[in-house]
JSON list of C-alpha atoms in Angstrom, two decimals:
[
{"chain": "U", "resi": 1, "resn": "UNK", "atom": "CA", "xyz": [-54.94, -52.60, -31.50]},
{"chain": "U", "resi": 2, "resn": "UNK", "atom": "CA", "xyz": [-56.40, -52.10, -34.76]},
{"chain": "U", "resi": 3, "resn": "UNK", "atom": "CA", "xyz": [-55.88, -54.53, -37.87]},
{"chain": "U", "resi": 4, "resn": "UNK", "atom": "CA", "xyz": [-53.16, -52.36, -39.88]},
{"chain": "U", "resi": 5, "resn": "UNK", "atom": "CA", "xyz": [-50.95, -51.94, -36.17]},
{"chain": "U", "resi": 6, "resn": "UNK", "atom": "CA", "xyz": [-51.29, -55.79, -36.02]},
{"chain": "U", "resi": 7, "resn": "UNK", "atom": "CA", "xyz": [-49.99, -56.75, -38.98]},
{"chain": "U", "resi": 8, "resn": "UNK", "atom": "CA", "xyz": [-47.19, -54.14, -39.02]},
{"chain": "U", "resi": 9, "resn": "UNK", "atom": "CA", "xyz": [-46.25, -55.76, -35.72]},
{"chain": "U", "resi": 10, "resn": "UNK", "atom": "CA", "xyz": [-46.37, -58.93, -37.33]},
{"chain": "U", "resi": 11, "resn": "UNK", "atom": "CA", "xyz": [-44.51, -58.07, -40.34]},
{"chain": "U", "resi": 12, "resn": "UNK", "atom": "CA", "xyz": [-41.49, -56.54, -38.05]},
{"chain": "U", "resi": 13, "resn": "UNK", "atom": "CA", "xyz": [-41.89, -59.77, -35.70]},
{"chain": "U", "resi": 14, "resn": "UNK", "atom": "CA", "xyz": [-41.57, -61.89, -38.94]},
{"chain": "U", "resi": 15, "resn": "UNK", "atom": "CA", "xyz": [-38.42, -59.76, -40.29]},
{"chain": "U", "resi": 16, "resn": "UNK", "atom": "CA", "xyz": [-36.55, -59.66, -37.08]},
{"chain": "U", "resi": 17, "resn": "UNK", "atom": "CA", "xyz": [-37.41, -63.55, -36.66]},
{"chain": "U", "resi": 18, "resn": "UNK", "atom": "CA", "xyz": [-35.82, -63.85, -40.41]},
{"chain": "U", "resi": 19, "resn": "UNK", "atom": "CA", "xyz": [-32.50, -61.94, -38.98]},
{"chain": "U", "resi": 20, "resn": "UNK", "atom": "CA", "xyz": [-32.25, -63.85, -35.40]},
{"chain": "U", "resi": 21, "resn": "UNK", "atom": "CA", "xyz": [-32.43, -67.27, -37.15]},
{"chain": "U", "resi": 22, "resn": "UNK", "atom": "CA", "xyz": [-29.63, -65.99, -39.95]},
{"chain": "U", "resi": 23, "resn": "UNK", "atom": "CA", "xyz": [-27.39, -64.88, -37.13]},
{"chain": "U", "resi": 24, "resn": "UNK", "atom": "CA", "xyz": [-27.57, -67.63, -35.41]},
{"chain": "U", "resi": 25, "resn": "UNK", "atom": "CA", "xyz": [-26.92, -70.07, -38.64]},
{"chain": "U", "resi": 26, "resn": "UNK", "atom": "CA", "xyz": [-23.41, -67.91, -39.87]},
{"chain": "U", "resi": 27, "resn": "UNK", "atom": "CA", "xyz": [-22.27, -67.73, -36.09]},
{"chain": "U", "resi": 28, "resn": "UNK", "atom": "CA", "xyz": [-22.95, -71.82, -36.36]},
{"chain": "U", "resi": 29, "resn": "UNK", "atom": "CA", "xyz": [-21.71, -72.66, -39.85]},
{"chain": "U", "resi": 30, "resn": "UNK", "atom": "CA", "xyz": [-20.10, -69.18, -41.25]},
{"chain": "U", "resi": 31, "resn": "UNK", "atom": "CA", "xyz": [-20.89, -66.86, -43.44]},
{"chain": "U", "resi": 32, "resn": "UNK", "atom": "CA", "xyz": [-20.50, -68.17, -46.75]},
{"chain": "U", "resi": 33, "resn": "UNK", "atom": "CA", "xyz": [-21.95, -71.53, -46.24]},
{"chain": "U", "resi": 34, "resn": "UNK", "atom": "CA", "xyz": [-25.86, -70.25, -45.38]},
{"chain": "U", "resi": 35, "resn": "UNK", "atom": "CA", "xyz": [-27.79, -69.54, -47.90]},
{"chain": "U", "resi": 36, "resn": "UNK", "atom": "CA", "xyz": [-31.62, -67.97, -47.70]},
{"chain": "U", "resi": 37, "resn": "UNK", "atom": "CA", "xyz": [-33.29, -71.67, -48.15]},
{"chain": "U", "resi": 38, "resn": "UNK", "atom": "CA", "xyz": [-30.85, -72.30, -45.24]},
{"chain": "U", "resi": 39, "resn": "UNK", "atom": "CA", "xyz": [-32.51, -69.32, -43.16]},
{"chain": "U", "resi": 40, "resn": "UNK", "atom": "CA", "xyz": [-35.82, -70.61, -44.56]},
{"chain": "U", "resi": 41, "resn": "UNK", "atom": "CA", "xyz": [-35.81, -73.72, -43.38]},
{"chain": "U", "resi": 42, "resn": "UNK", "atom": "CA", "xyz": [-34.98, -73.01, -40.17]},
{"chain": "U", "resi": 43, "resn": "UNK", "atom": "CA", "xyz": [-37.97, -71.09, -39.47]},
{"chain": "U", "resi": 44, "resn": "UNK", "atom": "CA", "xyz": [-39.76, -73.03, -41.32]},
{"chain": "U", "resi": 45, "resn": "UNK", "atom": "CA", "xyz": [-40.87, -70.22, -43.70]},
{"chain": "U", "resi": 46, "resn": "UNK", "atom": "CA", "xyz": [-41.03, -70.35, -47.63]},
{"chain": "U", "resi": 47, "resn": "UNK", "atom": "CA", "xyz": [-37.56, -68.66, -49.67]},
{"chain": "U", "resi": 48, "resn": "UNK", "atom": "CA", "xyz": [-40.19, -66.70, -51.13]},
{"chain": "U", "resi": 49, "resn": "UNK", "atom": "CA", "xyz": [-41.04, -65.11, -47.39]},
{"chain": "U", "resi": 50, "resn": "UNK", "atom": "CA", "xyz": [-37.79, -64.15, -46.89]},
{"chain": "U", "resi": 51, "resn": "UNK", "atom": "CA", "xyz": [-37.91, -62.42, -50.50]},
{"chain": "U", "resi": 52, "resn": "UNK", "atom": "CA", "xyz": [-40.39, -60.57, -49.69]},
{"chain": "U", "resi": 53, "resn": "UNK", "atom": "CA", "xyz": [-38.35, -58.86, -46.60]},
{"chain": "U", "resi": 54, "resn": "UNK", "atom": "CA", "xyz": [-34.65, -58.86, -47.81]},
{"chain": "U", "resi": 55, "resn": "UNK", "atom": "CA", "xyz": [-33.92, -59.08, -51.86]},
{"chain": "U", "resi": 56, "resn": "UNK", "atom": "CA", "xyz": [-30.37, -61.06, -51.40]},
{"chain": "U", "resi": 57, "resn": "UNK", "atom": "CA", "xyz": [-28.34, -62.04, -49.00]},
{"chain": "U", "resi": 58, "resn": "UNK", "atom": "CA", "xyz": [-26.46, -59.04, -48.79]},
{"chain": "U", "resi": 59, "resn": "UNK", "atom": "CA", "xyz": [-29.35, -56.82, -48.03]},
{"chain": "U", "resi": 60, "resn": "UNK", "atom": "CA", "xyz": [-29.79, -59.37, -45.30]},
{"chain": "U", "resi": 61, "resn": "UNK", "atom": "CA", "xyz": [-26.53, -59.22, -44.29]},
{"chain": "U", "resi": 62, "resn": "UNK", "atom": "CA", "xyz": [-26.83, -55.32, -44.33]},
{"chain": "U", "resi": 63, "resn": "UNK", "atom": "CA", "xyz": [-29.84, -55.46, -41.91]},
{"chain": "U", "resi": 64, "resn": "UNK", "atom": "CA", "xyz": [-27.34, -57.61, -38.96]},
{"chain": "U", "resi": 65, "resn": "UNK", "atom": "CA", "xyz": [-24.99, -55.07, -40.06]},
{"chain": "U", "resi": 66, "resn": "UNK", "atom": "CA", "xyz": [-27.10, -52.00, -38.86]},
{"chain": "U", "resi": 67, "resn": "UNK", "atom": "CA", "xyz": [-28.01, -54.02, -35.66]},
{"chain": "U", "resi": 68, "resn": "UNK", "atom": "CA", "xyz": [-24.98, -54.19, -34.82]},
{"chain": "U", "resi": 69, "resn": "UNK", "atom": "CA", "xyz": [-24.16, -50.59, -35.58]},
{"chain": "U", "resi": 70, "resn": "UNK", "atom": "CA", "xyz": [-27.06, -50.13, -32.92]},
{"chain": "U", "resi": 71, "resn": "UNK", "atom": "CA", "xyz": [-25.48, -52.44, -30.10]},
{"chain": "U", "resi": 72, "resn": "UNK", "atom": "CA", "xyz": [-22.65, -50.81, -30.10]},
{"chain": "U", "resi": 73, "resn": "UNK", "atom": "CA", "xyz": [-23.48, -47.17, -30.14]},
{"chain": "U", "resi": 74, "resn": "UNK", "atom": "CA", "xyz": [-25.60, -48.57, -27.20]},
{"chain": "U", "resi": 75, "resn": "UNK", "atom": "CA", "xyz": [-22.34, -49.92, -25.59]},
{"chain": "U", "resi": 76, "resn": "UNK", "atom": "CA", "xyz": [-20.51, -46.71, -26.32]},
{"chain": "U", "resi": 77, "resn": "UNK", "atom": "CA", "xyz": [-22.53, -45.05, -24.13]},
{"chain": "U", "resi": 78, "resn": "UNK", "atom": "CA", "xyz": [-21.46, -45.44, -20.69]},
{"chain": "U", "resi": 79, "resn": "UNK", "atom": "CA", "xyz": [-18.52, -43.04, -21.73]},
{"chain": "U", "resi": 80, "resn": "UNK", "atom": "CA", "xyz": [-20.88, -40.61, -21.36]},
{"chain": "U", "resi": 81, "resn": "UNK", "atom": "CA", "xyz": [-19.82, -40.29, -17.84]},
{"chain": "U", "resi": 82, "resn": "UNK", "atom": "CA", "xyz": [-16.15, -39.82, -18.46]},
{"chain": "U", "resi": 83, "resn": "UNK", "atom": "CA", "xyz": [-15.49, -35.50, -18.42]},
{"chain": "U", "resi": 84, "resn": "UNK", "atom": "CA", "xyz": [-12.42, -35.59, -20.18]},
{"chain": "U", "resi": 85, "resn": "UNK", "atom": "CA", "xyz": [-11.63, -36.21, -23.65]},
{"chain": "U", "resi": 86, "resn": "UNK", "atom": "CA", "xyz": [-8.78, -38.05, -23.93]},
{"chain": "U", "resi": 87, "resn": "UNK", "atom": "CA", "xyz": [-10.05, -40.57, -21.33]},
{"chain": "U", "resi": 88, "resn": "UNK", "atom": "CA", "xyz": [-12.95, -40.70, -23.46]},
{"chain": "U", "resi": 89, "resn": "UNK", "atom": "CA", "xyz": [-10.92, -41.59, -26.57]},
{"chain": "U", "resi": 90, "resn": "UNK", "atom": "CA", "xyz": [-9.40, -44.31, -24.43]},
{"chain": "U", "resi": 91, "resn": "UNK", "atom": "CA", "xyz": [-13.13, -45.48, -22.88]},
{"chain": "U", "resi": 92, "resn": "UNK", "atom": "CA", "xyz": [-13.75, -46.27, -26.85]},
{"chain": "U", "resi": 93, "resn": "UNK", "atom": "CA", "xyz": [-10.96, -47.59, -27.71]},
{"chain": "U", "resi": 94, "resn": "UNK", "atom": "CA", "xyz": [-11.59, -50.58, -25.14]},
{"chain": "U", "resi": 95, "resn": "UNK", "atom": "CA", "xyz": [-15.09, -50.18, -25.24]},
{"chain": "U", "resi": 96, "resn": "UNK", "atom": "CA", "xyz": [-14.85, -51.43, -29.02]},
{"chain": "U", "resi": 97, "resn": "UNK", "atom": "CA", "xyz": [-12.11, -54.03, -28.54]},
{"chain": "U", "resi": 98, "resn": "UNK", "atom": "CA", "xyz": [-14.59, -55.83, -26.23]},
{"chain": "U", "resi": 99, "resn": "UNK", "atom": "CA", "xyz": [-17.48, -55.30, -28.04]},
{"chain": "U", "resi": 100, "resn": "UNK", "atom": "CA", "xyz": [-15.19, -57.20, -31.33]},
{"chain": "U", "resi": 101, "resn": "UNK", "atom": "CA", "xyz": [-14.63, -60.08, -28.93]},
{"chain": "U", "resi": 102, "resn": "UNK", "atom": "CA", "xyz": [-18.06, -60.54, -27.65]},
{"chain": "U", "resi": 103, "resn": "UNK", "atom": "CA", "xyz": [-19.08, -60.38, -31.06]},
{"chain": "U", "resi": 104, "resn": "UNK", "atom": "CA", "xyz": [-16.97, -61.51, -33.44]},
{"chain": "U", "resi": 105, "resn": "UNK", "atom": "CA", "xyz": [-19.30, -62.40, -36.00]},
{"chain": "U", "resi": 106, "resn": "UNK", "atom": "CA", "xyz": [-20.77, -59.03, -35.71]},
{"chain": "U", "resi": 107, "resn": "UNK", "atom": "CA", "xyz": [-17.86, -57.50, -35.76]},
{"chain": "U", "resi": 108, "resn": "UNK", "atom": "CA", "xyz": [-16.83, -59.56, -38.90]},
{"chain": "U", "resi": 109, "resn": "UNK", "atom": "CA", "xyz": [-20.33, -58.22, -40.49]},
{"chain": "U", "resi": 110, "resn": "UNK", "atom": "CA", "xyz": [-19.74, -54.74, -39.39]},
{"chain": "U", "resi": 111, "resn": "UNK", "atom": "CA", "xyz": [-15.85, -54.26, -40.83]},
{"chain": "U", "resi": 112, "resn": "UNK", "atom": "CA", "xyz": [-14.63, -56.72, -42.65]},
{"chain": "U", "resi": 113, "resn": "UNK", "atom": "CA", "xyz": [-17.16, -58.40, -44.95]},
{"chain": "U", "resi": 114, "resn": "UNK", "atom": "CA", "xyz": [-17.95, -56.69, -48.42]},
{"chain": "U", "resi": 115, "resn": "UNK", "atom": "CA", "xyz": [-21.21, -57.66, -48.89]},
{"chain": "U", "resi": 116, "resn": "UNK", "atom": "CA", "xyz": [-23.28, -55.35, -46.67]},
{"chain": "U", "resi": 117, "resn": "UNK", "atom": "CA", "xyz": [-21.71, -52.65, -48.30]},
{"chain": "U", "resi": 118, "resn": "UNK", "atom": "CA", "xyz": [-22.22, -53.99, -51.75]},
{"chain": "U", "resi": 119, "resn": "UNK", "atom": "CA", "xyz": [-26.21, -53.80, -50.24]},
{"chain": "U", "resi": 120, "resn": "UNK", "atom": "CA", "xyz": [-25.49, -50.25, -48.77]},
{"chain": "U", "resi": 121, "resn": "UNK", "atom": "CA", "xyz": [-23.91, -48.70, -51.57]},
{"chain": "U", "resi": 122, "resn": "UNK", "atom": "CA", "xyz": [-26.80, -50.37, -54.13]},
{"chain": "U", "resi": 123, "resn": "UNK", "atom": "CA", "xyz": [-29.11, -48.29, -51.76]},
{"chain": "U", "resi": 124, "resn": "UNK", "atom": "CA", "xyz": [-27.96, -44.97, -50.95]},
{"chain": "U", "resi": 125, "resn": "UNK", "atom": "CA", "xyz": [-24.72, -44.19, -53.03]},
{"chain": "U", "resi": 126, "resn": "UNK", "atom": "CA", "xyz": [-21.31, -44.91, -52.60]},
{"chain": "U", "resi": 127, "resn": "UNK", "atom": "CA", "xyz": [-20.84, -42.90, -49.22]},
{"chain": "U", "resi": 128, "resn": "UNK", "atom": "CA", "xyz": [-23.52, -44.54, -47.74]},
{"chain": "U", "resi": 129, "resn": "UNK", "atom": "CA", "xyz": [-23.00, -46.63, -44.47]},
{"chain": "U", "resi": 130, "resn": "UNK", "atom": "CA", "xyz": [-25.90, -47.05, -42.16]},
{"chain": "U", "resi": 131, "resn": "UNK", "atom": "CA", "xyz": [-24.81, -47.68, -38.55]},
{"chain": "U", "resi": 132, "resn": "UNK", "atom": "CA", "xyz": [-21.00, -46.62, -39.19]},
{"chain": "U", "resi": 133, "resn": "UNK", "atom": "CA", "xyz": [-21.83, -43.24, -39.66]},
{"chain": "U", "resi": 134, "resn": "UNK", "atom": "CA", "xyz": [-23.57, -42.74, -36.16]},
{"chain": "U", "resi": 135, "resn": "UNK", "atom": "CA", "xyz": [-20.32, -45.43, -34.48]},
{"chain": "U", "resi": 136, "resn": "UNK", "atom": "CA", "xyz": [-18.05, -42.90, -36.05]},
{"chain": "U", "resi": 137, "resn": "UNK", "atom": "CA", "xyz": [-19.81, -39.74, -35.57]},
{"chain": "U", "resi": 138, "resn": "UNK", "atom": "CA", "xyz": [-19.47, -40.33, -31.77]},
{"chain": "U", "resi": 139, "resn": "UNK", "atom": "CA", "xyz": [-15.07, -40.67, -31.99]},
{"chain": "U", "resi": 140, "resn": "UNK", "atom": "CA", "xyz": [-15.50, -37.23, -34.06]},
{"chain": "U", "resi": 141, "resn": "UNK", "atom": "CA", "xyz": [-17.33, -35.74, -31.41]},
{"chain": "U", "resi": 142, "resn": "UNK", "atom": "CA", "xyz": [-14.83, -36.42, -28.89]},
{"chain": "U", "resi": 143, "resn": "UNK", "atom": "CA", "xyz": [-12.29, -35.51, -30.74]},
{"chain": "U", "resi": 144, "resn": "UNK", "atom": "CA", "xyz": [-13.70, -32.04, -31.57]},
{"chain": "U", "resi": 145, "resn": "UNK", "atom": "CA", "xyz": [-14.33, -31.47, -28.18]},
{"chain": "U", "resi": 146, "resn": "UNK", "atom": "CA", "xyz": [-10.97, -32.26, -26.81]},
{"chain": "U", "resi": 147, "resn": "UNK", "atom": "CA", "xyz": [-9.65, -29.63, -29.74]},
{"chain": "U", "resi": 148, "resn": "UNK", "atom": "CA", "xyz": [-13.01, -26.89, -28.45]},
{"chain": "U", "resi": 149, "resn": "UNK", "atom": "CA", "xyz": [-11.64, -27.49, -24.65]},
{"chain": "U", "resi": 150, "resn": "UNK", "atom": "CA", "xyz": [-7.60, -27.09, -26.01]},
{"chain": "U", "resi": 151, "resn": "UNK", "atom": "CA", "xyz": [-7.12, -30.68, -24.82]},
{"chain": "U", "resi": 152, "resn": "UNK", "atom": "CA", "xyz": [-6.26, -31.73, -28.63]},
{"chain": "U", "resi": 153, "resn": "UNK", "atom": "CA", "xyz": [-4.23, -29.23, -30.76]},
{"chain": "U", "resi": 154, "resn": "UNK", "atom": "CA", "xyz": [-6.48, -27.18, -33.64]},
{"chain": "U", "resi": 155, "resn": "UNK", "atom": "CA", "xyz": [-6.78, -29.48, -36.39]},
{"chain": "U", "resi": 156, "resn": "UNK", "atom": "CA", "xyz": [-9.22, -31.66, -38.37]},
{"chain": "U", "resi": 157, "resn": "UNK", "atom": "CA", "xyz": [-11.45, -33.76, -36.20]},
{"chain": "U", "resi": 158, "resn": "UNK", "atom": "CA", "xyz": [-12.28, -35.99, -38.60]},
{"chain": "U", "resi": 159, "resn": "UNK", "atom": "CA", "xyz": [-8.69, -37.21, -39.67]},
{"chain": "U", "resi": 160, "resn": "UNK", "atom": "CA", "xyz": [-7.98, -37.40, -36.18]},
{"chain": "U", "resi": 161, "resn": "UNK", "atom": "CA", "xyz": [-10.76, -39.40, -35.61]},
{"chain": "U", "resi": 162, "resn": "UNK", "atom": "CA", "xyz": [-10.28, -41.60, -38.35]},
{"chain": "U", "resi": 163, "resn": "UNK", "atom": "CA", "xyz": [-6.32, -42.28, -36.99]},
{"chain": "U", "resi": 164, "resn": "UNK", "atom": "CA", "xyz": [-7.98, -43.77, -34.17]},
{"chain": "U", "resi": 165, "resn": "UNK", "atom": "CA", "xyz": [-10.83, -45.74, -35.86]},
{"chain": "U", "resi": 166, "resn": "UNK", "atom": "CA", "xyz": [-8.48, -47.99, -37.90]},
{"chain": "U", "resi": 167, "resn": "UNK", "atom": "CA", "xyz": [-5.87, -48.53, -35.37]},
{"chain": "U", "resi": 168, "resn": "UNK", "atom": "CA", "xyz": [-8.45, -50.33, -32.81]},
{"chain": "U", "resi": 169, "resn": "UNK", "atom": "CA", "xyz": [-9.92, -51.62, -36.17]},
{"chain": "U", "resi": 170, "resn": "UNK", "atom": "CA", "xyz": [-6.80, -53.25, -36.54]},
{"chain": "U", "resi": 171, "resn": "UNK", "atom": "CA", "xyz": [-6.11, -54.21, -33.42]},
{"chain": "U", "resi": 172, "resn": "UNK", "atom": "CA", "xyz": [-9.25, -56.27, -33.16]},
{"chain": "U", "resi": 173, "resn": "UNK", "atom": "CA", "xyz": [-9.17, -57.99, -36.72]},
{"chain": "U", "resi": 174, "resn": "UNK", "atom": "CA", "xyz": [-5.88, -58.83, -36.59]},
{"chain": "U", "resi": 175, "resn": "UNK", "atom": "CA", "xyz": [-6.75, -60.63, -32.96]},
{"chain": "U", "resi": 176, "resn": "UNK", "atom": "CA", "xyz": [-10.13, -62.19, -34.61]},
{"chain": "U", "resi": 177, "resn": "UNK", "atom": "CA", "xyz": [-8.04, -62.93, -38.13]},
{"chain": "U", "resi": 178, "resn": "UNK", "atom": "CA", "xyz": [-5.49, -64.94, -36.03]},
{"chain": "U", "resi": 179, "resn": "UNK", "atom": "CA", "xyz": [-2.73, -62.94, -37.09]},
{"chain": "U", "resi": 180, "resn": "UNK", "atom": "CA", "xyz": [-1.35, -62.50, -33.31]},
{"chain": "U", "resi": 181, "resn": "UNK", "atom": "CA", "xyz": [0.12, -65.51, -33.26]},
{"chain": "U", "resi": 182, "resn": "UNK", "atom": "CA", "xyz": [3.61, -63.93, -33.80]},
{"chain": "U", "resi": 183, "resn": "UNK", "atom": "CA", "xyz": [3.05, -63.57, -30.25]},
{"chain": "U", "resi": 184, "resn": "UNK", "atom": "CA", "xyz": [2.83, -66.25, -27.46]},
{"chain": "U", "resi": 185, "resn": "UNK", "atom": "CA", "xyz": [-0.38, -67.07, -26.59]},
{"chain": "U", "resi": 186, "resn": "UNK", "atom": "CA", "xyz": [-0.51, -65.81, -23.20]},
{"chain": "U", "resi": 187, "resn": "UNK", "atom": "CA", "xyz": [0.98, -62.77, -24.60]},
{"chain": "U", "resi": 188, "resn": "UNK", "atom": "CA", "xyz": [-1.49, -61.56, -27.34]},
{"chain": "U", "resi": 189, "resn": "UNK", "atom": "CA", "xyz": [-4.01, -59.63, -25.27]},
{"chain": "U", "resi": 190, "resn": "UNK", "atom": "CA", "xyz": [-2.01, -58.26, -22.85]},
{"chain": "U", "resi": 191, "resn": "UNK", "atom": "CA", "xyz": [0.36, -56.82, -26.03]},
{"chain": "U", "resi": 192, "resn": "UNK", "atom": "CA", "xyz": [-2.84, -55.18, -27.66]},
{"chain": "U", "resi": 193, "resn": "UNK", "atom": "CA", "xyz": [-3.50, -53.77, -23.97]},
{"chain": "U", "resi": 194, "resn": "UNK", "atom": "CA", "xyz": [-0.36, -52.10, -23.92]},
{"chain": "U", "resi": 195, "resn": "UNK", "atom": "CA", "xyz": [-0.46, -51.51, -27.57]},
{"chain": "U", "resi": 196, "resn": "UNK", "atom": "CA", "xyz": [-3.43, -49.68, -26.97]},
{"chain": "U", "resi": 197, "resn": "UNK", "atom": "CA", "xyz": [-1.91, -47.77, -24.09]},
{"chain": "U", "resi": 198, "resn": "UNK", "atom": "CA", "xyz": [1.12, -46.51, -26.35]},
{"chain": "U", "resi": 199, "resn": "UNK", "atom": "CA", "xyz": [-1.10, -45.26, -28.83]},
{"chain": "U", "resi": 200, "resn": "UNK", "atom": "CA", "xyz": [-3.48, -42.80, -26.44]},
{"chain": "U", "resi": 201, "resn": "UNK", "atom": "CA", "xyz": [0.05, -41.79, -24.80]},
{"chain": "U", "resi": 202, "resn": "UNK", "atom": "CA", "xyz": [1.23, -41.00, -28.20]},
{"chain": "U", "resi": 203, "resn": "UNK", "atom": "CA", "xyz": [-2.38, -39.21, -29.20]},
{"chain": "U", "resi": 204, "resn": "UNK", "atom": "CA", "xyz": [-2.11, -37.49, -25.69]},
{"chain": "U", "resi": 205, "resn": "UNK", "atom": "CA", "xyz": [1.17, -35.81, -26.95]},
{"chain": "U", "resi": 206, "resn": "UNK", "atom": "CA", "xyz": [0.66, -35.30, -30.49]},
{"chain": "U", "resi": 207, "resn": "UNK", "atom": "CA", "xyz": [-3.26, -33.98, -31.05]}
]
């Protein structure tokens, strides 16, 4: 390995070290209450180090956010298997409810926070939205294909998709928010299972 592959395999060991020890300090202490000395510290690196790989902490922030992005595209892809569309609309529908509660902070990063797309948007533009696009990209895709194979009525795939997007969105924050307790506890994920199964029987009929 020559010198300039070294330290560019340093440099990414360095910046993913950075991330690993950030995630690990908001899943222990929350978001708002790290700050980069915080993440510093930790590793036992200067603040300046960590300026010299992220500018702020949303740009960090932005950088967990894409990672996550990545795991769960990765997780989305067992549907791959399933032939027909709507079950495939259904696969990602619970394949993203359990990747929210195995990951809530991720989850919190990837939907709900502001300030990776504060970082996003000082990037790239407004539309900009690393990660999401390729997450949503994939519900399109089904979508269009259940309206190419007559499954789903003609319409727009993207709308369609986007219908289905927010209600699982919802679904999960308003489980991770705590806003289910105007259910019994040992109600509140069986309701967002059958929730979930009213919806695709509803899609099923309507698209």
């Amino acid at each position: 390995m020559g010198i300039a592959d070294r330290k560019l395999r340093e440099k990414t060991e360095r910046r993913q070290a950075i991330l690993d020890a950030a995630l690990h300090l908001f899943t222990q202490q929350g978001f708002e209450k790290v700050s980069m000395r915080n993440i510093a510290d930790t590793i036992e690196y200067s603040p300046a180090t960590i300026y010299l790989y992220f500018k702020d902490k949303n740009e960090l922030l932005l950088a967990l956010q894409t990672q996550g992005f990545e795991l769960l595209v990765r997780e989305l892809g067992v549907i791959t298997s399933i032939e027909h569309p709507a079950e495939q609309l259904r696969a990602v529908g619970e394949q993203f409810l359990g990747f929210a509660f195995r990951h809530p902070e991720l989850f919190e990063l990837m939907f709900i926070m502001s300030g990776p797309m504060v970082a996003a948007q000082a990037c790239a533009g407004a539309n900009a939205w690393p990660g999401g696009g390729s997450a949503f990209a994939q519900v399109v895709g089904i979508v269009q294909r259940g309206i190419d194979k007559g499954v789903f009525r003609p319409q727009n795939a993207e709308s369609a998709a986007l219908m289905v997007w927010a209600q699982v969105h919802g679904l999960a924050a308003l489980h991770l928010r705590q806003r289910l307790v105007v259910l019994p506890e040992e109600r509140r994920l069986p309701a967002m299972q059958e929730a979930l199964t009213l919806f695709y029987d509803l899609i099923r009929r309507a698209l």
